[in-house]
């Protein structure tokens, strides 16, 4: 098992990826990657232009593990109801149909937002926030969530594990703080690499930085 950690500057700003690869496993065993997803924002193109100016296009800074997705150069300020703020939250691209802010539980406490645990895109009835950019401000009425822990996989990976989209799995982390995460929702799409997403609170609690082994399994 080899452990690779991404650039620390990017770790602090966006998605902290700890890559834990299963080596020497049985032939055909999928390669599992576990990534810690720090606070970030997905913007619609309309909101990109409100925040950064008419016709503005996000500038890719670093490709993420899933093909076609990237961390942008741009950041925004997130302001909560207590007038507390997170001054520099990274934008992930490409733009989406609806703006979404993903925070960890401790971020929500700091901002005064009671974060619901939701799958990405399930935003109806969620709290909002104020998003501040260099050219404008958005009073987001809904769209702030704590992302439900999940695993991206291809149909081939789903067949290997015997699961389907929407099922739940478990992730075992062998570290100085050994942990089993239950309720890891399965998200199956063509072309996706096998990757578990945890937030910073979950990753820190399991001491994922010092993990020696990870295993994805059915409950």
Coordinates of C-alpha atoms in Angstrom, one line a residue:
X1 CA 0.0 0.0 0.0
X2 CA 1.5 3.3 -1.0
X3 CA 0.2 6.7 0.4
X4 CA 0.5 9.9 -1.6
X5 CA -0.5 13.3 -0.4
X6 CA -1.3 16.3 -2.6
X7 CA 0.4 19.7 -2.4
X8 CA -0.2 21.1 1.1
X9 CA -1.2 24.6 -0.2
X10 CA -4.0 23.0 -2.2
X11 CA -4.9 20.8 0.7
X12 CA -5.6 24.0 2.8
X13 CA -7.5 25.7 0.0
X14 CA -9.6 23.0 -1.7
X15 CA -9.8 19.3 -1.9
X16 CA -7.2 17.4 0.2
X17 CA -6.7 14.1 -1.5
X18 CA -5.1 11.2 0.3
X19 CA -4.6 8.5 -2.2
X20 CA -4.5 5.0 -0.7
X21 CA -3.9 2.3 -3.4
X22 CA -4.5 -1.4 -2.9
X23 CA -1.4 -3.2 -4.1
X24 CA -0.9 -6.9 -4.6
X25 CA -4.7 -7.6 -4.5
X26 CA -6.5 -10.2 -6.5
X27 CA -6.5 -9.8 -10.3
X28 CA -9.2 -7.4 -11.4
X29 CA -9.6 -5.7 -8.0
X30 CA -10.5 -2.1 -8.6
X31 CA -8.1 0.6 -7.4
X32 CA -9.6 2.5 -4.5
X33 CA -8.8 6.2 -3.8
X34 CA -10.0 8.0 -0.7
X35 CA -10.1 11.8 -1.0
X36 CA -10.9 14.4 1.7
X37 CA -13.1 17.1 0.2
X38 CA -12.5 20.5 2.0
X39 CA -15.0 23.3 1.9
X40 CA -15.8 24.4 -1.7
X41 CA -18.4 26.0 -4.0
X42 CA -20.0 24.9 -7.2
X43 CA -21.3 27.9 -9.2
X44 CA -23.8 28.2 -12.0
X45 CA -22.5 30.2 -15.0
X46 CA -25.0 32.9 -14.2
X47 CA -23.7 33.2 -10.7
X48 CA -20.1 33.2 -12.0
X49 CA -20.9 36.3 -14.0
X50 CA -22.6 38.0 -11.1
X51 CA -19.6 37.4 -8.9
X52 CA -16.8 38.0 -11.4
X53 CA -18.3 40.1 -14.2
X54 CA -20.3 39.6 -17.5
X55 CA -18.9 36.8 -19.7
X56 CA -16.4 35.7 -17.1
X57 CA -15.0 32.1 -17.4
X58 CA -13.5 30.2 -14.5
X59 CA -9.7 29.6 -14.7
X60 CA -8.7 25.9 -14.1
X61 CA -5.8 25.7 -11.6
X62 CA -5.5 22.0 -11.0
X63 CA -7.3 18.9 -12.4
X64 CA -9.1 16.8 -9.8
X65 CA -9.0 13.0 -9.7
X66 CA -12.3 12.6 -11.7
X67 CA -11.7 13.5 -15.3
X68 CA -13.2 16.8 -16.5
X69 CA -13.4 18.4 -13.0
X70 CA -10.9 21.0 -11.7
X71 CA -10.1 23.4 -8.9
X72 CA -10.4 26.9 -10.2
X73 CA -8.0 29.8 -9.5
X74 CA -11.0 31.8 -8.2
X75 CA -12.2 31.9 -4.6
X76 CA -15.2 33.6 -2.9
X77 CA -16.2 34.7 0.5
X78 CA -19.0 32.9 2.3
X79 CA -21.0 34.8 4.9
X80 CA -23.3 33.2 7.4
X81 CA -26.3 34.5 9.4
X82 CA -24.1 35.5 12.3
X83 CA -22.1 37.8 10.0
X84 CA -19.2 35.4 10.4
X85 CA -17.3 34.5 7.3
X86 CA -15.0 32.2 5.5
X87 CA -12.9 34.6 3.5
X88 CA -11.4 32.4 0.8
X89 CA -13.4 29.3 -0.3
X90 CA -12.3 27.6 -3.5
X91 CA -14.5 27.2 -6.5
X92 CA -14.6 23.8 -8.2
X93 CA -15.5 23.6 -11.9
X94 CA -16.9 23.3 -14.4
X95 CA -20.0 25.4 -13.7
X96 CA -23.2 23.6 -12.8
X97 CA -26.9 24.2 -13.3
X98 CA -27.4 25.3 -9.7
X99 CA -25.0 26.9 -7.2
X100 CA -24.1 24.7 -4.2
X101 CA -21.9 25.3 -1.2
X102 CA -20.3 22.3 0.5
X103 CA -19.1 22.7 4.1
X104 CA -17.9 20.6 7.0
X105 CA -19.9 20.4 10.2
X106 CA -17.4 22.6 12.0
X107 CA -17.7 25.2 9.2
X108 CA -21.4 25.3 9.8
X109 CA -21.0 25.9 13.5
X110 CA -18.6 28.7 12.8
X111 CA -21.0 30.4 10.4
X112 CA -24.1 29.7 12.4
X113 CA -25.6 27.4 9.7
X114 CA -27.4 24.2 10.7
X115 CA -26.1 22.1 7.9
X116 CA -28.3 19.3 6.5
X117 CA -26.5 16.1 5.3
X118 CA -27.5 15.8 1.6
X119 CA -26.3 14.2 -1.6
X120 CA -24.9 16.7 -4.1
X121 CA -27.7 18.3 -6.0
X122 CA -30.4 17.6 -3.4
X123 CA -30.8 21.2 -2.4
X124 CA -34.6 21.8 -1.8
X125 CA -35.3 23.2 1.6
X126 CA -31.6 23.6 2.5
X127 CA -30.3 26.8 4.1
X128 CA -28.6 29.6 2.2
X129 CA -25.8 32.1 2.7
X130 CA -24.3 35.2 1.1
X131 CA -21.5 34.7 -1.5
X132 CA -19.2 37.6 -2.1
X133 CA -17.0 38.0 -5.2
X134 CA -14.9 40.8 -6.6
X135 CA -17.7 42.1 -8.9
X136 CA -20.9 41.2 -7.0
X137 CA -22.8 39.6 -4.2
X138 CA -25.3 36.7 -4.3
X139 CA -27.9 36.2 -1.5
X140 CA -28.2 32.4 -2.0
X141 CA -31.6 31.3 -0.7
X142 CA -30.8 27.6 -0.6
X143 CA -27.9 25.4 -1.5
X144 CA -25.6 25.0 1.6
X145 CA -25.1 21.4 2.6
X146 CA -22.8 19.0 4.3
X147 CA -22.2 16.4 1.6
X148 CA -23.2 12.9 2.5
X149 CA -20.2 10.6 2.5
X150 CA -20.2 8.8 -0.9
X151 CA -18.3 6.7 -3.3
X152 CA -18.1 7.3 -7.1
X153 CA -17.8 4.2 -9.2
X154 CA -18.2 3.0 -12.8
X155 CA -20.8 0.3 -13.7
X156 CA -17.9 -2.2 -13.8
X157 CA -16.9 -1.3 -10.2
X158 CA -20.5 -1.6 -9.1
X159 CA -20.7 -5.1 -10.7
X160 CA -17.4 -6.1 -8.8
X161 CA -18.8 -5.1 -5.5
X162 CA -22.4 -6.3 -6.2
X163 CA -24.0 -2.9 -5.6
X164 CA -26.1 -0.4 -7.5
X165 CA -26.6 3.3 -7.6
X166 CA -28.1 4.5 -4.3
X167 CA -26.9 1.5 -2.2
X168 CA -24.8 2.1 0.9
X169 CA -21.4 0.6 1.7
X170 CA -18.8 0.8 4.5
X171 CA -15.3 2.1 4.5
X172 CA -12.7 0.7 6.9
X173 CA -9.8 2.9 7.7
X174 CA -6.8 1.3 9.5
X175 CA -4.9 4.1 11.1
X176 CA -3.8 5.3 14.6
X177 CA -7.5 6.1 15.0
X178 CA -9.1 3.0 13.3
X179 CA -12.6 3.8 12.0
X180 CA -15.4 2.3 10.0
X181 CA -17.6 4.7 8.2
X182 CA -21.1 3.4 7.5
X183 CA -23.7 4.8 5.1
X184 CA -21.3 5.5 2.3
X185 CA -23.8 6.1 -0.5
X186 CA -23.0 4.6 -3.9
X187 CA -23.0 6.8 -7.0
X188 CA -22.6 5.0 -10.3
X189 CA -21.9 6.7 -13.5
X190 CA -20.1 5.8 -16.7
X191 CA -16.4 6.9 -16.8
X192 CA -16.1 7.5 -13.1
X193 CA -13.0 6.3 -11.2
X194 CA -13.5 4.5 -7.9
X195 CA -13.2 7.2 -5.3
X196 CA -14.6 7.8 -1.8
X197 CA -15.3 11.4 -0.7
X198 CA -15.1 12.2 3.0
X199 CA -15.2 15.8 4.4
X200 CA -12.4 17.3 6.6
X201 CA -14.1 16.4 9.9
X202 CA -14.4 12.8 8.9
X203 CA -10.9 12.5 7.5
X204 CA -9.4 14.2 10.6
X205 CA -11.4 12.0 13.0
X206 CA -10.0 8.8 11.3
X207 CA -6.5 10.3 11.0
X208 CA -6.6 9.5 7.3
X209 CA -3.2 11.2 6.8
X210 CA -1.6 8.3 8.6
X211 CA -3.8 5.5 7.3
X212 CA -2.0 2.3 6.4
X213 CA -5.0 0.5 4.8
X214 CA -8.5 1.3 3.6
X215 CA -11.2 -1.2 2.5
X216 CA -14.6 -0.7 0.9
X217 CA -17.1 -3.4 1.7
X218 CA -20.8 -4.1 1.7
X219 CA -22.5 -4.1 5.2

